[in-house]
Amino acid sequence: MRRPFGGVVLCLVLAAPVAAALAVPPRPDRYATDLAGVIDAKRLAALNERLAQFERDTSNQVLVYLDRRVPPGTTMEEFANRAFNAWSVGQKGKDNGVVVFVFVDDRKVRFEVGYGLEGAIPDARTVLIREDYLTPRFRAGDYAGGIEQAVDQLMKAARGEPYKGTGQTVAETAPTGPLPWWVWLIPLVGGAIGWRVARGADDSTAMLVRGGGTFAFVTGFLSMVAAPLSGDARMVAVGFGVILLALAVGVAWMIGRDTKRTGRRRVGLGLLQAGAGLLIGGFGVLCLSAIWVSLAGRGGWALLYGLLALIVGGFVQAEDPLRALTLAFGRLLFIAFAFSTVVMTALRVVEGRFVPLAVDWVVVTGLLWLMVWIFSRSRGYKLYEAPQGGGSTYSGSGRSSGSSWSSSSSWSSSSSSSGSSFSGGGGRSGGGGSSGSW
């Protein structure tokens, strides 16, 4: 029987550097964020409220983000574009957002403008705002005054687009607070129907399958139906969460029914059982975090532990763990080598030169793959064949891109100001704007 756990490891290990590459600061909870500590708290709070009211009136989102330095390993332009898109600044479908990035110690500033405002705020306009309003104040040490004047000019320019506000910000339109009381009757109805169905089962196993499955389906379905009735879209997430949690229990139970394996392979199967349950259940918990926000962290940890359990269990339950590890590592390196080669070639075509980092990836992954290939040949392994053995089947696909960076400063911004909160509306940046220094 072909065992696919090598493919699982390839997907998971490849996903690790990609996830690191996409790391950006968490989305600010205010329109004006001052991690550099150069603006008075009262003026920062007043600026935040002005920008919130501007979104209510026009639907345009203007953000200000100040920090000490540009994160190492990236450029200001790249960082600004990544952060803008990750924060989803601007309304979805309008892309009407703009962010002013200021790095005080580097004496650098960047205006990042969304697609929908590039007509009203072209690059030339941002250069004018920077040189005539922001830079003179910054050189005099008046960061608050420079930001306030730049924001005034941006808001004036943004009003040139025919966008109309709804009287609320994105954060204010998002569902918050407790659910309607009658929503809590849904799991009681699901439990009653599940118990009714389970009573006709012949044994305890059939009772668990029938009753549990019915409860999960009825509760999840009714939760989704309750979304339009309650006007709270979070109920859809709750419905999916209940179904996924029930599915996690069912999958873990089905994997554990294999009692033929003993010793080391039985331990590996137990890890696979736990990993599958944690992985699926983790997604369910994340869905439930739409109501109970504190569950988000627990869901993330469940996903992490589930992935680790699947990797370790896949190797432990294998008939030949060294063979499985060699084949998985060899295939991983080959995919990394091929991907790096494509990226290096694409950068050569786009930028007209070989990017050293891309060349390094090609050389390192190519040499490592050659070493693994030589080792596998010496052991009689074939990298193009999957190792033999039983196991559960997993397949997955995905795509992502990005450049990695890291920072020694803390991105967890706990603003001392209070007032209107910011929430991204799904906007994107086309790279428009301008950069400069003072």
Coordinates of C-alpha atoms in Angstrom, one line a residue:
M1 CA 0.0 0.0 0.0
R2 CA 1.4 3.4 -0.9
R3 CA 1.8 5.7 2.0
P4 CA 1.5 9.5 1.4
F5 CA 3.1 10.9 4.5
G6 CA 6.2 12.0 2.6
G7 CA 3.8 14.3 0.7
V8 CA 2.4 15.6 3.9
V9 CA 5.8 16.5 5.3
L10 CA 6.7 18.3 2.0
C11 CA 3.6 20.5 2.2
L12 CA 4.1 21.3 5.8
V13 CA 7.9 22.1 5.7
L14 CA 7.5 24.1 2.6
A15 CA 4.7 26.1 4.2
A16 CA 6.9 27.1 7.2
P17 CA 9.3 29.5 5.3
V18 CA 6.4 30.9 3.3
A19 CA 4.5 31.7 6.4
A20 CA 7.5 33.5 7.8
A21 CA 7.9 35.4 4.6
L22 CA 4.4 36.8 4.9
A23 CA 4.8 38.0 8.5
V24 CA 3.7 41.6 8.9
P25 CA 2.7 43.6 12.0
P26 CA -0.8 42.9 13.3
R27 CA -3.5 45.1 11.9
P28 CA -3.6 48.3 14.0
D29 CA -6.7 48.8 16.1
R30 CA -6.6 52.5 15.6
Y31 CA -6.3 54.8 12.6
A32 CA -3.2 56.5 14.0
T33 CA -0.5 54.3 15.5
D34 CA 2.6 55.7 17.1
L35 CA 5.1 53.0 18.1
A36 CA 7.9 55.7 18.0
G37 CA 6.3 57.7 20.8
V38 CA 6.7 61.1 19.2
I39 CA 3.1 62.3 19.3
D40 CA 1.2 63.4 22.4
A41 CA -1.5 61.0 23.5
K42 CA -4.2 63.6 23.3
R43 CA -3.3 64.8 19.8
L44 CA -3.1 61.1 18.7
A45 CA -6.5 60.4 20.1
A46 CA -7.9 63.5 18.4
L47 CA -6.3 62.5 15.1
N48 CA -7.7 59.0 15.4
E49 CA -11.3 60.3 15.9
R50 CA -10.9 62.7 12.9
L51 CA -9.9 59.8 10.6
A52 CA -12.7 57.7 11.9
Q53 CA -15.2 60.4 11.2
F54 CA -13.7 60.8 7.7
E55 CA -14.4 57.2 7.0
R56 CA -18.0 57.6 8.2
D57 CA -18.5 60.5 5.9
T58 CA -16.7 59.3 2.8
S59 CA -15.9 55.5 3.3
N60 CA -12.2 56.4 2.6
Q61 CA -9.7 55.0 5.1
V62 CA -6.6 57.0 6.0
L63 CA -4.1 55.5 8.4
V64 CA -0.9 56.8 10.0
Y65 CA 1.8 54.4 11.2
L66 CA 4.9 55.6 13.0
D67 CA 7.8 53.4 14.1
R68 CA 11.5 53.8 14.8
R69 CA 13.1 51.9 11.9
V70 CA 12.2 50.0 8.8
P71 CA 12.3 46.2 9.7
P72 CA 15.7 44.7 8.7
G73 CA 15.8 42.5 5.6
T74 CA 13.3 44.5 3.6
T75 CA 12.9 47.9 2.0
M76 CA 10.5 50.6 3.1
E77 CA 8.5 50.3 -0.2
E78 CA 8.2 46.5 0.1
F79 CA 7.2 46.6 3.8
A80 CA 4.6 49.3 3.2
N81 CA 3.0 47.4 0.3
R82 CA 2.9 44.1 2.3
A83 CA 1.5 45.8 5.4
F84 CA -1.1 47.7 3.4
N85 CA -2.5 44.6 1.7
A86 CA -2.3 42.5 4.9
W87 CA -4.3 45.1 6.8
S88 CA -6.9 45.3 3.9
V89 CA -6.9 49.1 4.1
G90 CA -9.9 50.6 2.2
Q91 CA -13.4 49.3 1.4
K92 CA -13.6 46.0 -0.5
G93 CA -14.3 46.7 -4.1
K94 CA -13.3 50.3 -3.8
D95 CA -9.7 50.0 -2.6
N96 CA -10.0 53.5 -1.2
G97 CA -7.4 53.6 1.4
V98 CA -4.1 55.3 2.0
V99 CA -1.4 54.8 4.7
V100 CA 1.3 57.2 5.8
F101 CA 4.3 55.2 7.0
V102 CA 6.9 57.2 9.0
F103 CA 10.2 55.7 10.4
V104 CA 11.6 58.3 12.7
D105 CA 15.2 57.1 13.3
D106 CA 15.6 56.3 9.6
R107 CA 14.1 59.7 8.7
K108 CA 12.0 58.1 6.0
V109 CA 8.4 58.4 5.0
R110 CA 6.2 56.5 2.6
F111 CA 2.7 57.2 1.2
E112 CA 1.0 54.0 0.2
V113 CA -2.1 54.6 -1.9
G114 CA -4.8 52.1 -2.8
Y115 CA -6.1 51.5 -6.3
G116 CA -9.3 53.4 -5.8
L117 CA -7.6 56.7 -4.7
E118 CA -4.8 56.8 -7.2
G119 CA -6.8 59.1 -9.4
A120 CA -7.4 61.6 -6.6
I121 CA -4.0 61.1 -4.9
P122 CA -1.4 60.4 -7.7
D123 CA 2.3 60.1 -6.9
A124 CA 2.9 63.7 -7.8
R125 CA 0.3 64.8 -5.2
T126 CA 2.0 62.7 -2.5
V127 CA 5.4 64.2 -3.3
L128 CA 3.9 67.7 -3.0
I129 CA 2.2 66.9 0.4
R130 CA 5.5 65.4 1.7
E131 CA 7.7 68.2 0.6
D132 CA 5.5 71.2 1.4
Y133 CA 3.6 70.1 4.5
L134 CA 5.2 67.1 6.2
T135 CA 9.0 67.5 5.8
P136 CA 9.3 71.1 7.0
R137 CA 7.5 70.2 10.3
F138 CA 9.5 67.0 10.8
R139 CA 12.8 68.9 10.3
A140 CA 11.7 71.3 13.1
G141 CA 10.9 68.3 15.3
D142 CA 7.2 68.8 15.2
Y143 CA 6.0 65.3 14.2
A144 CA 2.4 65.8 15.3
G145 CA 2.1 69.0 13.3
G146 CA 3.6 67.4 10.2
I147 CA 1.3 64.4 10.4
E148 CA -1.8 66.6 11.0
Q149 CA -1.0 68.8 8.0
A150 CA -0.3 65.8 5.7
V151 CA -3.5 64.1 6.8
D152 CA -5.5 67.3 6.1
Q153 CA -4.1 67.4 2.6
L154 CA -4.8 63.7 2.0
M155 CA -8.4 64.0 3.2
K156 CA -8.9 67.0 0.9
A157 CA -7.5 65.2 -2.1
A158 CA -9.5 62.0 -1.3
R159 CA -12.8 63.8 -1.3
G160 CA -12.2 64.2 -5.0
E161 CA -13.4 60.6 -5.5
P162 CA -17.2 60.1 -5.6
Y163 CA -17.2 57.7 -2.7
K164 CA -20.0 58.1 -0.1
G165 CA -19.9 57.0 3.5
T166 CA -22.6 55.1 5.3
G167 CA -22.2 56.9 8.6
Q168 CA -20.3 54.0 10.1
T169 CA -16.8 52.7 9.9
V170 CA -16.0 49.1 9.0
A171 CA -15.3 48.3 12.6
E172 CA -18.6 49.8 13.7
T173 CA -20.6 47.7 11.2
A174 CA -19.0 44.4 12.2
P175 CA -21.2 42.3 14.5
T176 CA -20.1 42.5 18.2
G177 CA -21.6 41.7 21.6
P178 CA -23.6 38.8 22.7
L179 CA -25.9 36.7 20.4
P180 CA -29.7 36.8 20.7
W181 CA -30.9 34.6 23.6
W182 CA -32.9 32.3 21.3
V183 CA -29.8 31.2 19.4
W184 CA -28.8 29.1 22.4
L185 CA -31.8 26.9 21.9
I186 CA -30.2 25.6 18.7
P187 CA -27.8 23.1 20.3
L188 CA -30.7 21.9 22.6
V189 CA -32.8 21.2 19.5
G190 CA -29.8 19.5 17.8
G191 CA -29.2 17.4 20.9
A192 CA -32.9 16.4 21.2
I193 CA -33.1 15.3 17.5
G194 CA -29.7 13.5 17.9
W195 CA -30.9 11.6 20.9
R196 CA -34.1 10.6 19.1
V197 CA -32.2 9.2 16.1
A198 CA -29.6 7.4 18.3
R199 CA -32.3 5.5 20.2
G200 CA -32.9 3.3 17.2
A201 CA -29.3 2.1 17.0
D202 CA -28.4 -1.5 17.7
D203 CA -25.2 -0.9 19.7
S204 CA -23.3 1.8 21.4
T205 CA -21.0 2.5 18.4
A206 CA -24.0 3.0 16.1
M207 CA -25.6 5.2 18.7
L208 CA -22.6 7.4 18.9
V209 CA -22.3 7.7 15.1
R210 CA -26.0 8.3 14.5
G211 CA -26.6 10.6 17.4
G212 CA -23.4 12.6 17.2
G213 CA -23.6 13.0 13.4
T214 CA -27.3 14.1 13.6
F215 CA -26.5 16.6 16.4
A216 CA -23.6 18.1 14.5
F217 CA -25.5 18.4 11.3
V218 CA -28.7 19.8 12.8
T219 CA -26.9 22.3 15.1
G220 CA -24.6 23.5 12.2
F221 CA -27.4 23.8 9.7
L222 CA -29.7 25.7 12.1
S223 CA -26.8 28.0 13.1
M224 CA -26.4 29.0 9.5
V225 CA -30.1 29.5 9.0
A226 CA -30.1 31.7 12.1
A227 CA -27.5 34.1 10.5
P228 CA -30.0 36.0 8.3
L229 CA -32.7 35.8 11.0
S230 CA -30.5 37.3 13.6
G231 CA -28.7 39.7 11.3
D232 CA -25.4 38.3 12.6
A233 CA -23.1 36.6 10.1
R234 CA -21.1 35.2 12.9
M235 CA -23.6 32.4 13.2
V236 CA -22.3 30.9 9.9
A237 CA -18.9 30.6 11.5
V238 CA -20.5 29.0 14.5
G239 CA -22.2 26.5 12.3
F240 CA -19.1 25.5 10.5
G241 CA -17.3 25.3 13.9
V242 CA -19.7 22.8 15.3
I243 CA -19.6 20.6 12.2
L244 CA -15.8 20.7 12.2
L245 CA -15.5 19.8 15.9
A246 CA -17.8 16.8 15.4
L247 CA -15.9 15.8 12.3
A248 CA -12.6 15.9 14.3
V249 CA -14.0 13.5 16.8
G250 CA -15.3 11.2 14.0
V251 CA -12.1 11.1 12.1
A252 CA -10.0 10.5 15.2
W253 CA -12.3 7.6 16.2
M254 CA -12.2 6.0 12.7
I255 CA -8.3 6.2 12.6
G256 CA -8.2 4.6 16.1
R257 CA -10.3 1.6 14.9
D258 CA -7.2 0.0 13.3
T259 CA -6.1 -2.4 16.1
K260 CA -3.8 -4.6 13.9
R261 CA -0.6 -2.5 14.6
T262 CA 1.5 -3.0 17.7
G263 CA 4.5 -1.5 19.3
R264 CA 6.1 1.4 17.6
R265 CA 3.7 1.5 14.8
R266 CA 0.8 1.5 17.2
V267 CA 2.3 4.6 18.9
G268 CA 2.6 6.2 15.5
L269 CA -1.0 5.5 14.7
G270 CA -2.0 7.1 18.0
L271 CA -0.1 10.2 17.0
L272 CA -1.8 10.3 13.7
Q273 CA -5.2 9.9 15.5
A274 CA -4.4 12.8 17.8
G275 CA -3.0 14.9 14.9
A276 CA -6.0 14.5 12.7
G277 CA -8.4 15.4 15.6
L278 CA -6.4 18.4 16.6
L279 CA -6.0 19.7 13.1
I280 CA -9.6 19.5 12.1
G281 CA -10.8 20.6 15.6
G282 CA -8.4 23.5 15.5
F283 CA -10.1 24.9 12.4
G284 CA -13.4 24.4 14.3
V285 CA -12.2 26.3 17.3
L286 CA -11.0 29.1 15.0
C287 CA -14.5 29.3 13.5
L288 CA -16.0 29.6 17.0
S289 CA -13.6 32.4 17.8
A290 CA -15.9 34.6 15.7
I291 CA -18.0 34.7 18.9
W292 CA -15.5 33.9 21.6
V293 CA -12.4 35.8 20.5
S294 CA -10.2 34.2 23.3
L295 CA -10.5 30.9 21.5
A296 CA -8.4 32.1 18.6
G297 CA -5.1 31.4 20.3
R298 CA -6.2 28.0 21.4
G299 CA -7.2 27.1 17.9
G300 CA -3.9 28.2 16.6
W301 CA -2.0 26.0 19.1
A302 CA -4.3 23.1 18.2
L303 CA -3.3 23.4 14.5
L304 CA 0.4 23.6 15.4
Y305 CA 0.3 20.5 17.6
G306 CA -1.9 18.7 15.1
L307 CA 0.6 19.3 12.3
L308 CA 3.5 18.2 14.5
A309 CA 1.7 15.0 15.5
L310 CA 0.9 14.2 11.9
I311 CA 4.6 14.6 10.9
V312 CA 6.0 12.5 13.8
G313 CA 3.2 9.9 13.6
G314 CA 3.7 9.5 9.9
F315 CA 7.4 8.6 10.4
V316 CA 6.9 6.5 13.6
Q317 CA 4.3 4.3 12.2
A318 CA 6.3 3.7 9.0
E319 CA 7.9 0.3 8.5
D320 CA 11.2 2.0 7.7
P321 CA 11.4 5.5 9.3
L322 CA 14.9 6.2 7.8
R323 CA 13.6 5.5 4.3
A324 CA 10.5 7.6 4.8
L325 CA 12.6 10.5 6.2
T326 CA 15.1 10.3 3.3
L327 CA 12.4 10.2 0.6
A328 CA 10.4 13.1 2.2
F329 CA 13.5 15.3 2.6
G330 CA 14.7 14.5 -0.9
R331 CA 11.4 15.4 -2.5
L332 CA 11.2 18.5 -0.4
L333 CA 14.6 19.7 -1.5
F334 CA 13.8 18.9 -5.1
I335 CA 10.7 21.0 -5.0
A336 CA 12.5 23.8 -3.2
F337 CA 15.3 23.7 -5.8
A338 CA 12.8 23.8 -8.7
F339 CA 10.8 26.6 -7.1
S340 CA 14.0 28.6 -6.4
T341 CA 15.1 28.2 -10.0
V342 CA 11.8 29.5 -11.3
V343 CA 12.0 32.5 -8.9
M344 CA 15.6 33.2 -9.9
T345 CA 14.7 33.1 -13.6
A346 CA 11.6 35.3 -13.1
L347 CA 13.6 37.9 -11.2
R348 CA 16.3 37.8 -13.9
V349 CA 13.7 38.6 -16.5
V350 CA 11.9 41.3 -14.5
E351 CA 14.8 43.1 -12.9
G352 CA 17.4 42.3 -15.6
R353 CA 19.9 40.9 -13.1
F354 CA 20.4 37.9 -10.8
V355 CA 19.3 38.5 -7.3
P356 CA 22.0 37.1 -4.9
L357 CA 19.5 35.7 -2.4
A358 CA 17.6 33.7 -5.1
V359 CA 21.0 32.4 -6.5
D360 CA 21.9 31.3 -3.0
W361 CA 18.7 29.4 -2.6
V362 CA 19.3 27.6 -5.9
V363 CA 22.8 26.6 -5.0
V364 CA 22.1 25.5 -1.5
T365 CA 19.0 23.5 -2.3
G366 CA 20.6 22.0 -5.3
L367 CA 23.7 20.8 -3.4
L368 CA 21.6 19.4 -0.5
W369 CA 19.4 17.6 -2.9
L370 CA 22.5 16.1 -4.6
M371 CA 23.8 14.9 -1.2
V372 CA 20.4 13.3 -0.3
W373 CA 20.3 11.6 -3.8
I374 CA 23.7 10.1 -3.3
F375 CA 22.8 8.9 0.1
S376 CA 19.5 7.4 -1.1
R377 CA 21.3 5.6 -3.9
S378 CA 23.8 4.1 -1.5
R379 CA 20.9 2.8 0.6
G380 CA 19.0 1.5 -2.4
Y381 CA 16.2 4.0 -2.1
K382 CA 14.5 5.6 -5.2
L383 CA 13.3 9.1 -4.7
Y384 CA 10.6 8.9 -7.3
E385 CA 8.9 6.0 -5.4
A386 CA 6.8 6.4 -2.3
P387 CA 7.9 4.2 0.7
Q388 CA 5.8 1.1 1.3
G389 CA 3.4 0.8 4.3
G390 CA -0.1 1.5 5.4
G391 CA -1.5 4.8 6.5
S392 CA -4.1 7.4 6.1
T393 CA -4.3 9.5 3.0
Y394 CA -3.8 13.2 3.0
S395 CA -3.5 15.7 0.1
G396 CA -3.4 19.4 0.0
S397 CA -2.6 22.4 -2.1
G398 CA -2.1 26.0 -1.7
R399 CA -0.1 29.0 -2.9
S400 CA 1.4 32.0 -1.3
S401 CA 4.2 34.4 -2.0
G402 CA 6.1 37.1 -0.2
S403 CA 9.4 38.3 1.1
S404 CA 10.6 37.6 4.6
W405 CA 11.7 40.1 7.2
S406 CA 12.1 40.3 10.9
S407 CA 12.3 43.0 13.5
S408 CA 13.6 43.3 17.0
S409 CA 10.9 45.7 17.9
S410 CA 7.5 44.5 19.3
W411 CA 4.7 44.7 16.8
S412 CA 2.0 44.2 19.5
S413 CA 0.7 47.8 19.6
S414 CA -1.3 48.6 22.7
S415 CA -2.4 52.1 22.0
S416 CA -2.8 54.3 25.0
S417 CA -5.5 56.3 23.2
S418 CA -9.1 55.4 23.3
G419 CA -11.9 56.0 20.8
S420 CA -12.8 54.8 17.4
S421 CA -11.2 51.6 16.3
F422 CA -10.0 50.7 12.8
S423 CA -10.9 47.6 10.9
G424 CA -9.8 46.8 7.3
G425 CA -12.5 46.7 4.7
G426 CA -10.6 44.5 2.2
G427 CA -8.8 47.1 0.1
R428 CA -5.6 46.6 -1.8
S429 CA -2.7 48.7 -2.9
G430 CA -1.4 48.9 -6.4
G431 CA 1.9 50.2 -5.2
G432 CA 1.0 53.8 -5.9
G433 CA 2.4 56.6 -3.7
S434 CA 5.8 58.0 -3.0
S435 CA 8.8 57.7 -0.7
G436 CA 11.2 60.2 0.7
S437 CA 13.3 61.3 3.6
W438 CA 13.8 64.5 5.6

